[in-house]
Coordinates of C-alpha atoms in Angstrom, one line a residue:
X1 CA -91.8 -22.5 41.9
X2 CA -89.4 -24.0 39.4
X3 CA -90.7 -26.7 37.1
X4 CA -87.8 -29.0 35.7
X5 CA -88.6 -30.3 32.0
X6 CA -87.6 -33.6 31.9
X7 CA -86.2 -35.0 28.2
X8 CA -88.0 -37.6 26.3
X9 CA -85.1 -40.3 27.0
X10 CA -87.1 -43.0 25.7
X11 CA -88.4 -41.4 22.6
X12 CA -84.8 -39.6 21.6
X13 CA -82.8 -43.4 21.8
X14 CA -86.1 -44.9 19.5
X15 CA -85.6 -42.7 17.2
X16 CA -81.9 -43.0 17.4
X17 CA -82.0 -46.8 16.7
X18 CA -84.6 -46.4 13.9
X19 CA -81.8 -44.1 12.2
X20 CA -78.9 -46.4 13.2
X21 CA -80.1 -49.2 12.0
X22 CA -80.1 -48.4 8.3
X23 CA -77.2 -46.2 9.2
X24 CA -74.7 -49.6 9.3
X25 CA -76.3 -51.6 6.8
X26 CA -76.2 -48.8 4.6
X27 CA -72.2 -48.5 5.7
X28 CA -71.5 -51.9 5.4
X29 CA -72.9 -52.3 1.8
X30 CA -71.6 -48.9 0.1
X31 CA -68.0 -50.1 1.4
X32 CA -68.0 -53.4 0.3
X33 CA -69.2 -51.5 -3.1
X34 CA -66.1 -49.0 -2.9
X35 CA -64.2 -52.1 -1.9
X36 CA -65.1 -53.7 -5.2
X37 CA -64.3 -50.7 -7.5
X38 CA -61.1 -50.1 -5.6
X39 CA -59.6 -53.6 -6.2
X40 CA -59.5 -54.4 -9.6
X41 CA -56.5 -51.7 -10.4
X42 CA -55.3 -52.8 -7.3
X43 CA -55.1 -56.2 -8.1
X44 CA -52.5 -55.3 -10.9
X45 CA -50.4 -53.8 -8.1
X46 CA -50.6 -56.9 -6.0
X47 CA -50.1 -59.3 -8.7
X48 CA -46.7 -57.3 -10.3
X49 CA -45.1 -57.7 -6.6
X50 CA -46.2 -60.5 -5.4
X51 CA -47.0 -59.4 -2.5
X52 CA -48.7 -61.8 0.6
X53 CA -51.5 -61.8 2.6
X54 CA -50.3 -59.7 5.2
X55 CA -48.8 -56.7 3.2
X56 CA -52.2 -56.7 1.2
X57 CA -54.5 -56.7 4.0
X58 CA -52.0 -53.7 5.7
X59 CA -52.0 -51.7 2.3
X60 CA -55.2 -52.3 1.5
X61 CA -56.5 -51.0 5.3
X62 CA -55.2 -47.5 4.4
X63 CA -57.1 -47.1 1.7
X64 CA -60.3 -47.1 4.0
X65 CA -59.8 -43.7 5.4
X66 CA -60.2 -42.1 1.6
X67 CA -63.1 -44.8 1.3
X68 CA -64.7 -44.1 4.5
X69 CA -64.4 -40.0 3.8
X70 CA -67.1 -40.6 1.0
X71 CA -69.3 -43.7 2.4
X72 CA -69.7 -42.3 5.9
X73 CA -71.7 -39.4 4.4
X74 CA -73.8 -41.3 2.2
X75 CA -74.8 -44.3 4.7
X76 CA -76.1 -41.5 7.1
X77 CA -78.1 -39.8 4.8
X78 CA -79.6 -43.1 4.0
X79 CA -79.7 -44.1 8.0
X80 CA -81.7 -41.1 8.6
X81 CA -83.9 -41.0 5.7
X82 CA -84.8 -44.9 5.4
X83 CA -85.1 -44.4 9.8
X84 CA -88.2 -41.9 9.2
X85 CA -89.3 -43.2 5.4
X86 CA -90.2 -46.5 8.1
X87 CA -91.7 -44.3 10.9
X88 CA -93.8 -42.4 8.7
X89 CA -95.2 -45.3 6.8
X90 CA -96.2 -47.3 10.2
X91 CA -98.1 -43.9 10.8
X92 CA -95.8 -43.5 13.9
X93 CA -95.0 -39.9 13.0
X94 CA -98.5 -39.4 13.3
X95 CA -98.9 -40.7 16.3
X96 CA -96.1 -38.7 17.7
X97 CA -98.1 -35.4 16.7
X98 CA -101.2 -36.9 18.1
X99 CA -99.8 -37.2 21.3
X100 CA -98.8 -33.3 21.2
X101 CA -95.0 -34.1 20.0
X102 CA -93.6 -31.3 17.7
X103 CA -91.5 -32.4 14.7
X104 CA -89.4 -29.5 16.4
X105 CA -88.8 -32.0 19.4
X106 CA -88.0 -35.0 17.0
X107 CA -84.7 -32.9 15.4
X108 CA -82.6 -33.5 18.8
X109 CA -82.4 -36.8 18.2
X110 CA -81.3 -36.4 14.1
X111 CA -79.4 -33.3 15.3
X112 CA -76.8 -35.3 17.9
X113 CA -76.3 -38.7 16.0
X114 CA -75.8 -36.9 12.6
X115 CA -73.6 -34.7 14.5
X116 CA -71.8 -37.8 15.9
X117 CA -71.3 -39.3 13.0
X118 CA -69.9 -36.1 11.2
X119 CA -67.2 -36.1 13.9
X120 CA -66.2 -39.4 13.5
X121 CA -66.1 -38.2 9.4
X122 CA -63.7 -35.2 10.4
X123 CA -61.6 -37.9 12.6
X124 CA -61.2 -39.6 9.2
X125 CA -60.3 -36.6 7.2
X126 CA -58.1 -34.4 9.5
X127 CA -56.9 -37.2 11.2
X128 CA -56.5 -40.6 9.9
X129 CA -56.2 -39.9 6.1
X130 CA -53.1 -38.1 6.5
X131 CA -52.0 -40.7 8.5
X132 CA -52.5 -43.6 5.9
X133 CA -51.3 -41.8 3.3
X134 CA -48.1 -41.7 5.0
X135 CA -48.2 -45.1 5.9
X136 CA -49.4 -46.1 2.4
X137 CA -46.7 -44.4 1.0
X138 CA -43.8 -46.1 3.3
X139 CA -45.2 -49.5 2.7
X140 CA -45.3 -49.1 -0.9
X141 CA -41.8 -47.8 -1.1
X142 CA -40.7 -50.9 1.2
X143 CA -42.4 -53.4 -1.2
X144 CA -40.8 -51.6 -4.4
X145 CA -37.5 -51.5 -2.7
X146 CA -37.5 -55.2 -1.9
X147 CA -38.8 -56.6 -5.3
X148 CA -35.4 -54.6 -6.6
X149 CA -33.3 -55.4 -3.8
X150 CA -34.5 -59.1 -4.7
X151 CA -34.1 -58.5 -8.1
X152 CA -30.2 -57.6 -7.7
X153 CA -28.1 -61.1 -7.9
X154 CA -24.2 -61.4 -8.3
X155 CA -23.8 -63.0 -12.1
X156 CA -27.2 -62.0 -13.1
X157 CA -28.6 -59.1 -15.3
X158 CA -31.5 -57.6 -13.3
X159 CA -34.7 -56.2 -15.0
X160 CA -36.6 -54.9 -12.0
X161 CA -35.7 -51.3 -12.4
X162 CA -37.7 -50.7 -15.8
X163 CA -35.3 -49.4 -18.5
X164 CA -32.3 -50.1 -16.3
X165 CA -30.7 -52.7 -16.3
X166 CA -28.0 -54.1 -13.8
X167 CA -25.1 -56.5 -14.2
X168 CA -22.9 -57.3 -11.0
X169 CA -20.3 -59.3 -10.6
X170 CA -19.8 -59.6 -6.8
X171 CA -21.8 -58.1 -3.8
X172 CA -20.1 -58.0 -0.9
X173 CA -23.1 -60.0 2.2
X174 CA -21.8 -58.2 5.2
X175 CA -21.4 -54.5 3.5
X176 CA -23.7 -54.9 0.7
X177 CA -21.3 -53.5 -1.3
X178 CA -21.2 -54.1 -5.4
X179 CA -17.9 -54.7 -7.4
X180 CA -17.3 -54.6 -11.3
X181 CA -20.8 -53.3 -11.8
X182 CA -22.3 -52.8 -15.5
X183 CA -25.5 -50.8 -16.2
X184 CA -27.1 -50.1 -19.6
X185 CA -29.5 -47.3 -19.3
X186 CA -32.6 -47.2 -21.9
X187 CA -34.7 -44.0 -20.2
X188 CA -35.4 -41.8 -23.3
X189 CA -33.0 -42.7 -25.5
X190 CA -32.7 -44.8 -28.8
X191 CA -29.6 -46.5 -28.1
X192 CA -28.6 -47.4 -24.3
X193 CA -26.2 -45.5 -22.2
X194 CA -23.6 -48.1 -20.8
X195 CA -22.2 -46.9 -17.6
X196 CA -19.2 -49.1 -16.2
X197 CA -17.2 -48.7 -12.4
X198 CA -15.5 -50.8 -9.8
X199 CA -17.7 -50.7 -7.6
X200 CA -20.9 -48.9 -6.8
X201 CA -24.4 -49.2 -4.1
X202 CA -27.4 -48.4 -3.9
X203 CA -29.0 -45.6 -1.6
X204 CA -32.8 -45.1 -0.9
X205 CA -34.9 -42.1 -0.4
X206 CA -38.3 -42.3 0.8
X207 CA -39.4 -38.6 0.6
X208 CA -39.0 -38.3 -3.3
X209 CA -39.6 -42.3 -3.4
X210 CA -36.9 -43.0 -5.7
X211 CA -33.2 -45.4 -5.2
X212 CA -30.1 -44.2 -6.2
X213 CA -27.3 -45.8 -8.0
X214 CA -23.8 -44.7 -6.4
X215 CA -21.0 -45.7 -8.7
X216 CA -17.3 -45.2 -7.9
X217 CA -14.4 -45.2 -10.5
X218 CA -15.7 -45.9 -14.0
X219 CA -16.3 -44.8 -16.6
X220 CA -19.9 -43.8 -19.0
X221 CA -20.4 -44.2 -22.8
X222 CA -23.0 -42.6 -25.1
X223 CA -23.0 -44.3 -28.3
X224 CA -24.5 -42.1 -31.1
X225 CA -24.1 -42.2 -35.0
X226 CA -21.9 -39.4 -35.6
X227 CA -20.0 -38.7 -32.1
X228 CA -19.8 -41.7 -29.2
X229 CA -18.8 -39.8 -25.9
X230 CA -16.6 -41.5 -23.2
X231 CA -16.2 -39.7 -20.0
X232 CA -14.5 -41.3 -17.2
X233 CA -16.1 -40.3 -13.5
X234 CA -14.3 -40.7 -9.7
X235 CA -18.3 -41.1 -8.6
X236 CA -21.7 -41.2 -10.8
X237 CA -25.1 -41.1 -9.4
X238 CA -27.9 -42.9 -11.0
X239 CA -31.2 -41.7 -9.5
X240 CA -34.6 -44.4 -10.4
X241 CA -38.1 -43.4 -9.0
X242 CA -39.6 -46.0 -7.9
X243 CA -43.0 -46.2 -9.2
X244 CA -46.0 -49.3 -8.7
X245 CA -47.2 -50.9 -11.7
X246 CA -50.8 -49.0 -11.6
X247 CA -50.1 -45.6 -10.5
X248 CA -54.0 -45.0 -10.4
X249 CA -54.5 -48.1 -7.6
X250 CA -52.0 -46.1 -5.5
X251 CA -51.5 -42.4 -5.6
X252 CA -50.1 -40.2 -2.7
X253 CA -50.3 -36.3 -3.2
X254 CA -47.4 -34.1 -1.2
X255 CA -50.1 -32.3 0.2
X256 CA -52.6 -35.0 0.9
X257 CA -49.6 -36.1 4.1
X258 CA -49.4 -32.9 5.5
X259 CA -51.2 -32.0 8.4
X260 CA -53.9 -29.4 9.3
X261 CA -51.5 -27.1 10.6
X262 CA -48.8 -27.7 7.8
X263 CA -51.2 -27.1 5.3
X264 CA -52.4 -23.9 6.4
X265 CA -49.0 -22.5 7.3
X266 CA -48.1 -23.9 3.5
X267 CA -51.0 -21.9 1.7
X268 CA -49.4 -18.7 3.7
X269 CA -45.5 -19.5 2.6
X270 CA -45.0 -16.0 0.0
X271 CA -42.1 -18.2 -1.1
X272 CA -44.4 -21.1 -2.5
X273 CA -46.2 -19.6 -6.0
X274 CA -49.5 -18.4 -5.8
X275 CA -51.1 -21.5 -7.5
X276 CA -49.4 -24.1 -5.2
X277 CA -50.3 -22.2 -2.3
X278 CA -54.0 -22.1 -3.4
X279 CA -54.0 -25.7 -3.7
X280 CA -52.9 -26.5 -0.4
X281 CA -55.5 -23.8 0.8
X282 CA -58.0 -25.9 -1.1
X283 CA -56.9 -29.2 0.5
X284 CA -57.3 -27.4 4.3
X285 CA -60.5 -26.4 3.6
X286 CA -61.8 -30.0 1.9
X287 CA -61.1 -31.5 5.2
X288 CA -63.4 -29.3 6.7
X289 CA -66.2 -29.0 3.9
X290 CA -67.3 -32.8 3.5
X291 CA -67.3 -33.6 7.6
X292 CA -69.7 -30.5 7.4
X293 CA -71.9 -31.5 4.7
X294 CA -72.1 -34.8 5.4
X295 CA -74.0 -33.5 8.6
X296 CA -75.9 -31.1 6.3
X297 CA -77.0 -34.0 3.3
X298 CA -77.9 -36.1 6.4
X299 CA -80.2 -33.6 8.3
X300 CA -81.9 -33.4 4.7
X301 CA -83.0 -37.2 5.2
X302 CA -85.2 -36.3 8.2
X303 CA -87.7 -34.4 5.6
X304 CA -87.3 -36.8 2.5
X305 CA -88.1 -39.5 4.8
X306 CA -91.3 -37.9 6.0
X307 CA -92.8 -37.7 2.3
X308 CA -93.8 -41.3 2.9
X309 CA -97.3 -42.3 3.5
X310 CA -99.1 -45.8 4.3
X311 CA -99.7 -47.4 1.0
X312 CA -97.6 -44.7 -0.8
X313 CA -94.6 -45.6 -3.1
X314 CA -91.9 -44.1 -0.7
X315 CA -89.2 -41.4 -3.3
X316 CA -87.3 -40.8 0.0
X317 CA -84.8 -43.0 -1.0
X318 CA -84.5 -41.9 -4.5
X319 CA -84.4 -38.2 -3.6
X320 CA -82.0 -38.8 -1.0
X321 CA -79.3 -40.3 -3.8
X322 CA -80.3 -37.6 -6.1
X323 CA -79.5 -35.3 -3.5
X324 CA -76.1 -37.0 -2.3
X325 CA -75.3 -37.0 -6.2
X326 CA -75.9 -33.6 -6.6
X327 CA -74.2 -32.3 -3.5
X328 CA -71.0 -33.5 -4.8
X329 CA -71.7 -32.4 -8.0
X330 CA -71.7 -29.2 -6.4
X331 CA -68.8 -29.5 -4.2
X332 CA -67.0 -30.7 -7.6
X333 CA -67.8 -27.4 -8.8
X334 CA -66.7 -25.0 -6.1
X335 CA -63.0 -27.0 -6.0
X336 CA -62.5 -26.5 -9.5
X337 CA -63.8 -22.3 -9.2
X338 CA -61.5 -22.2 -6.5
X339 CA -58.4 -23.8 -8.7
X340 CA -59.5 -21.5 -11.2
X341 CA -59.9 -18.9 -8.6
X342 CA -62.8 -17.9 -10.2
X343 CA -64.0 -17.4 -6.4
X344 CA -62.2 -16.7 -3.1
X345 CA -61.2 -20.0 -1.8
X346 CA -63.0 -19.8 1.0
X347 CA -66.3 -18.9 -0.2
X348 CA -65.8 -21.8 -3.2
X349 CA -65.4 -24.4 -1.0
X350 CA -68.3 -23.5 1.6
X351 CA -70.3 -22.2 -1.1
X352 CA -72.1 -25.9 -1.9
X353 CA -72.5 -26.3 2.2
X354 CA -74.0 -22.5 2.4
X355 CA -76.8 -23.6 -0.3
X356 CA -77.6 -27.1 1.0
X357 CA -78.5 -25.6 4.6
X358 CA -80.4 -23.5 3.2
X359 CA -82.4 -26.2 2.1
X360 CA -82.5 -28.2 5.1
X361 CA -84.0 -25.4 6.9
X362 CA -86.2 -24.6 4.8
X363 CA -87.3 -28.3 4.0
X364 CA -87.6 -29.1 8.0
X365 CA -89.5 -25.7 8.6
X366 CA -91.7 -27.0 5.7
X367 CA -92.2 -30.6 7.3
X368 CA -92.9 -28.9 10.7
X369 CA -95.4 -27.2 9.6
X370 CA -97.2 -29.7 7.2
X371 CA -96.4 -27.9 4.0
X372 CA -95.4 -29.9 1.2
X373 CA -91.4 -29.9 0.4
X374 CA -91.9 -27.7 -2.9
X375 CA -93.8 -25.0 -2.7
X376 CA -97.7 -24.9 -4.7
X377 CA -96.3 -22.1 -6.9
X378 CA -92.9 -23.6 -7.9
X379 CA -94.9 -27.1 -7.8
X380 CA -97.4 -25.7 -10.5
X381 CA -94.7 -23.6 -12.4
X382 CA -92.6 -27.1 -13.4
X383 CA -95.9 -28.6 -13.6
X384 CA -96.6 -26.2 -16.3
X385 CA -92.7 -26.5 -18.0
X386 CA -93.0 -30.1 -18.2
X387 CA -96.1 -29.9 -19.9
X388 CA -94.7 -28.1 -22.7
X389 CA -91.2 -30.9 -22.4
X390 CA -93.2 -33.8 -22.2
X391 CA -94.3 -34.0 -25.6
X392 CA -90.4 -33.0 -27.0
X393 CA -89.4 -36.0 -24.7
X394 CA -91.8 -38.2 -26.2
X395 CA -91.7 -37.0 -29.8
X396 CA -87.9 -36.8 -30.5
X397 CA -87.4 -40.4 -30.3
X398 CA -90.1 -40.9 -33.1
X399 CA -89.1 -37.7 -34.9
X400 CA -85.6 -39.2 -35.3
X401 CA -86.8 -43.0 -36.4
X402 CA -88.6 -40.7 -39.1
X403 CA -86.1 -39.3 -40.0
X404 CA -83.6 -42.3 -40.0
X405 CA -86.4 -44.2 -42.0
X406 CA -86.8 -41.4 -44.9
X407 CA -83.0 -41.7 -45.5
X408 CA -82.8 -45.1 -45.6
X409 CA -83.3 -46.9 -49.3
X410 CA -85.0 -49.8 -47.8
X411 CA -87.8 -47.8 -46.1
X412 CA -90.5 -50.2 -47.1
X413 CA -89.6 -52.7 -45.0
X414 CA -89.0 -50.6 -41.9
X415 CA -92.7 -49.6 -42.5
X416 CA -93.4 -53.2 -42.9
X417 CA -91.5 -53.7 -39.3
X418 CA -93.9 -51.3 -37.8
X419 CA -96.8 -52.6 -39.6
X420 CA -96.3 -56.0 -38.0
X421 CA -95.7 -54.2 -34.0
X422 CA -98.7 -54.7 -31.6
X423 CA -101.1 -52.3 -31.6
X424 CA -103.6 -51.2 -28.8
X425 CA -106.9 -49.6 -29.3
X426 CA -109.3 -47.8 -27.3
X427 CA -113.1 -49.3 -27.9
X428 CA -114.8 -45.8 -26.8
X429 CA -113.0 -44.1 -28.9
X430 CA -112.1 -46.1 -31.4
X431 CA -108.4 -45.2 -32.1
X432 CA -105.5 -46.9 -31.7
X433 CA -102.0 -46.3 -30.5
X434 CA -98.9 -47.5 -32.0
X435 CA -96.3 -48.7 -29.7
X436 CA -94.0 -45.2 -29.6
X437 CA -97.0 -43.4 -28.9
X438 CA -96.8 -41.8 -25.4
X439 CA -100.6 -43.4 -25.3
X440 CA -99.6 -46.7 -26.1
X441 CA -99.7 -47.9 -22.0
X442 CA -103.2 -46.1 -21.7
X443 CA -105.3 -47.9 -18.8
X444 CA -108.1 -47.5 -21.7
X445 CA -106.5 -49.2 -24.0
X446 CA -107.7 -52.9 -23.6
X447 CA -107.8 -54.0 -27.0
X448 CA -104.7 -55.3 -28.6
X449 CA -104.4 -56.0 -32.6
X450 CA -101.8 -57.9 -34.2
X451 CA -100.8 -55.4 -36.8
X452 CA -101.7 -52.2 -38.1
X453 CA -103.9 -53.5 -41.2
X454 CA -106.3 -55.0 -38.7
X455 CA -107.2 -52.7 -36.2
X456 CA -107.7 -50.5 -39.8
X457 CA -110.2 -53.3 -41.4
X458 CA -111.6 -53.6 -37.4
X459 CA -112.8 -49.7 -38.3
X460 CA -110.6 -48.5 -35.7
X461 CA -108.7 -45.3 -36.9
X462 CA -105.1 -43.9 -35.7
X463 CA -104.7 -41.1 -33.5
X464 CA -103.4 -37.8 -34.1
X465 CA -100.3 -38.5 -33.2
X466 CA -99.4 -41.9 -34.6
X467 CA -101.2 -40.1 -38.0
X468 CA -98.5 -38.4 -38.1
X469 CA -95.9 -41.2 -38.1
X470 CA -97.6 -43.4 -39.8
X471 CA -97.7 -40.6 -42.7
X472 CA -101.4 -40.5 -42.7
X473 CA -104.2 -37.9 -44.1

């Protein structure tokens, strides 16, 4: 007799909404976050060419894919781990393994929408960021090439090519064609190179992203304070990159346009140098290494979410951005040992996603079988560290106001300062704590003095610790 197990429908969409949820409010704040930080160099861009509505609101649209490649990640780490931070605290999860559910059976659920959602993230970077870069790249150069092409009157000197400048005296509507043309040419040099011909154009190139000055029968002078050259030219070519005002608002790699395919068949070109090639290795490999671990940072939500507890201050949250933070901070690493090729490239780049599912294994086997995330010995063992940090933490602060306070020629008045500082005492005890004492906040502590002369005549002595910055037998 077969027996057909049906799945839990019901319970796997729940859970998928209580992830979701989060998911695009998380999404639609980080990116109007990015949006911020990516608009004020842009602005300068915009402003410098005048540029309307609709050219903005196109160039500005293919900046999303690069946007997207680093917000997608982070909004589903939070979806997943603010989705069961929630269940856990309403006690649902508990419920769940009251009525005989596994957290085994729950990972389905987290498994397929973080897995959808790291698709969509590979879409973005195999896919569409190639794409907009491209596109990014041939609007720019069209927005460039009209503010000069605007720029360029007959009778009129023209500034919009930087250090050149252009002087022409009739241009010809149906041909476009330029007659008695001037140019004085200030790129690198202390005095201007005047170049003079008949006639000239101008030709465009979008690959390099650069114009062209063609001049026809003329002639070019260098002045100089010993020798001033003249030579005489049937044609001269001026060549002018075309660049935006804030090269950091807009900035298009070669390699960054190049498909999957192009980049892999690059990095294996014996005719490209070794370094070059590695970089375009690096690149094919990027593509591949964030869709991956932004499904590996998000399946590591699903336990940080479970640390929360009714009437517990949920760390979820916190954890969860230490973790994204430090993922990257990883990934950062790897790149630059495979640019150094300190490592392979390959195992540089997947090195950071090798270590991080580790950890969500071992984190979701942990969960699933009610164990805490960090194990009692490791637990105990920074327990233990931090009790010998603690008091360097606490101490340097006050070590160095010491310090800063014996050097100091006016040193009876900063003693004066702290004389005049709240103080709190313990009535057990009878001590007090100064405010840099790591005491100071001490539940015990419910007596407050104004000054440090008071709670001495209220019989109330300092403790060991404040004795010692108060320079104290």
């Amino acid at each position: 007799m077969k027996q057909h197990f049906k799945k839990p429908q019901l319970l796997y969409t729940y859970l998928a909404t209580e992830m979701l949820a989060p998911f695009f409010a998380s999404f639609l704040i980080m990116n109007c976050v990015f949006f911020l930080v990516k608009l004020i160099p842009f602005l300068n861009f915009v402003l410098e060419l005048k540029i309307d509505l609709s050219d903005f609101i196109r160039l500005f649209s293919y900046l999303f894919p690069n946007i997207f490649l680093y917000s997608i990640p982070m909004a589903a780490m939070m979806g997943v781990t603010i989705g069961f931070a929630r269940l856990s605290s309403d006690s649902e999860i508990l419920a769940l393994k009251a009525s005989g559910i596994s957290m085994y059976k729950i990972i389905p659920p987290v498994l397929i929408v973080t897995a959808i959602i790291s698709l969509f993230t590979a879409y973005f970077s195999i896919k569409l960021i190639p794409l907009s870069e491209i596109a990014m790249k041939q609007l720019t150069y069209q927005l460039l090439k009209e503010k000069v092409n605007k720029g360029i009157k007959a009778h009129s000197f023209t500034e919009a090519l930087g250090d050149v400048v252009v002087y022409v005296d009739e241009i010809d509507k149906t041909t476009g064609e330029w007659s008695d043309v001037w140019v004085s040419d200030m790129r690198g040099v202390s005095n201007p190179i005047i170049t003079m011909a008949s006639s000239g154009h101008m030709e465009s190139n979008i690959e390099e992203m650069n114009v062209t000055i063609v001049l026809q029968n003329g002639s070019l002078h260098k002045p100089s304070n010993e020798n001033a050259q003249i030579v005489e030219f049937d044609q001269y070519r001026i060549n002018i990159p075309l660049r935006p005002p804030n090269s950091k608002a807009i900035k298009v790699k070669k390699r960054s346009v190049l498909s999957m395919g192009e980049l892999l068949e690059a990095s294996e070109d014996e005719s490209i140098p070794i370094k070059h090639r590695r970089e375009f290795l690096i690149e094919f490999h990027k593509r591949l290494v964030l869709p991956a671990g932004c499904l590996l940072i998000s399946l590591i939500g699903m336990p940080l979410g479970l640390q929360a507890r009714p009437g517990k201050k949920a760390v979820g949250i916190q954890a969860g951005l230490g973790i994204f933070i430090l993922y990257y901070i990883f990934f950062t690493i790897g790149k630059s040992m495979a640019e150094d090729a300190t490592l392979p490239t390959v195992v540089a780049m997947w090195l950071p996603n090798f270590f991080f599912f580790c950890l969500a294994i071992f984190w979701i086997y942990r969960v699933a079988n009610e164990k805490t995330l960090i194990p009692v010995f490791f637990s105990k063992a920074l327990g233990y560290l931090f009790s010998y940090i603690r008091p360097l933490v606490y101490g340097l602060p006050l070590l160095l106001r010491r310090k800063l306070g014996a050097l100091s020629k006016n040193n009876a008045e900063i003693v004066e300062i702290k004389d005049n500082s709240a103080i709190r005492g313990n009535a057990k005890s009878r001590v007090f704590h100064v405010s840099e004492c790591e005491y100071y906040q001490n539940k015990n502590c419910s007596i407050e003095f104004k000054n440090i002369q008071i709670a001495l005549d209220a019989d109330f002595e300092p403790c060991k610790f404040c004795k010692k910055y108060m320079d104290l037998p």
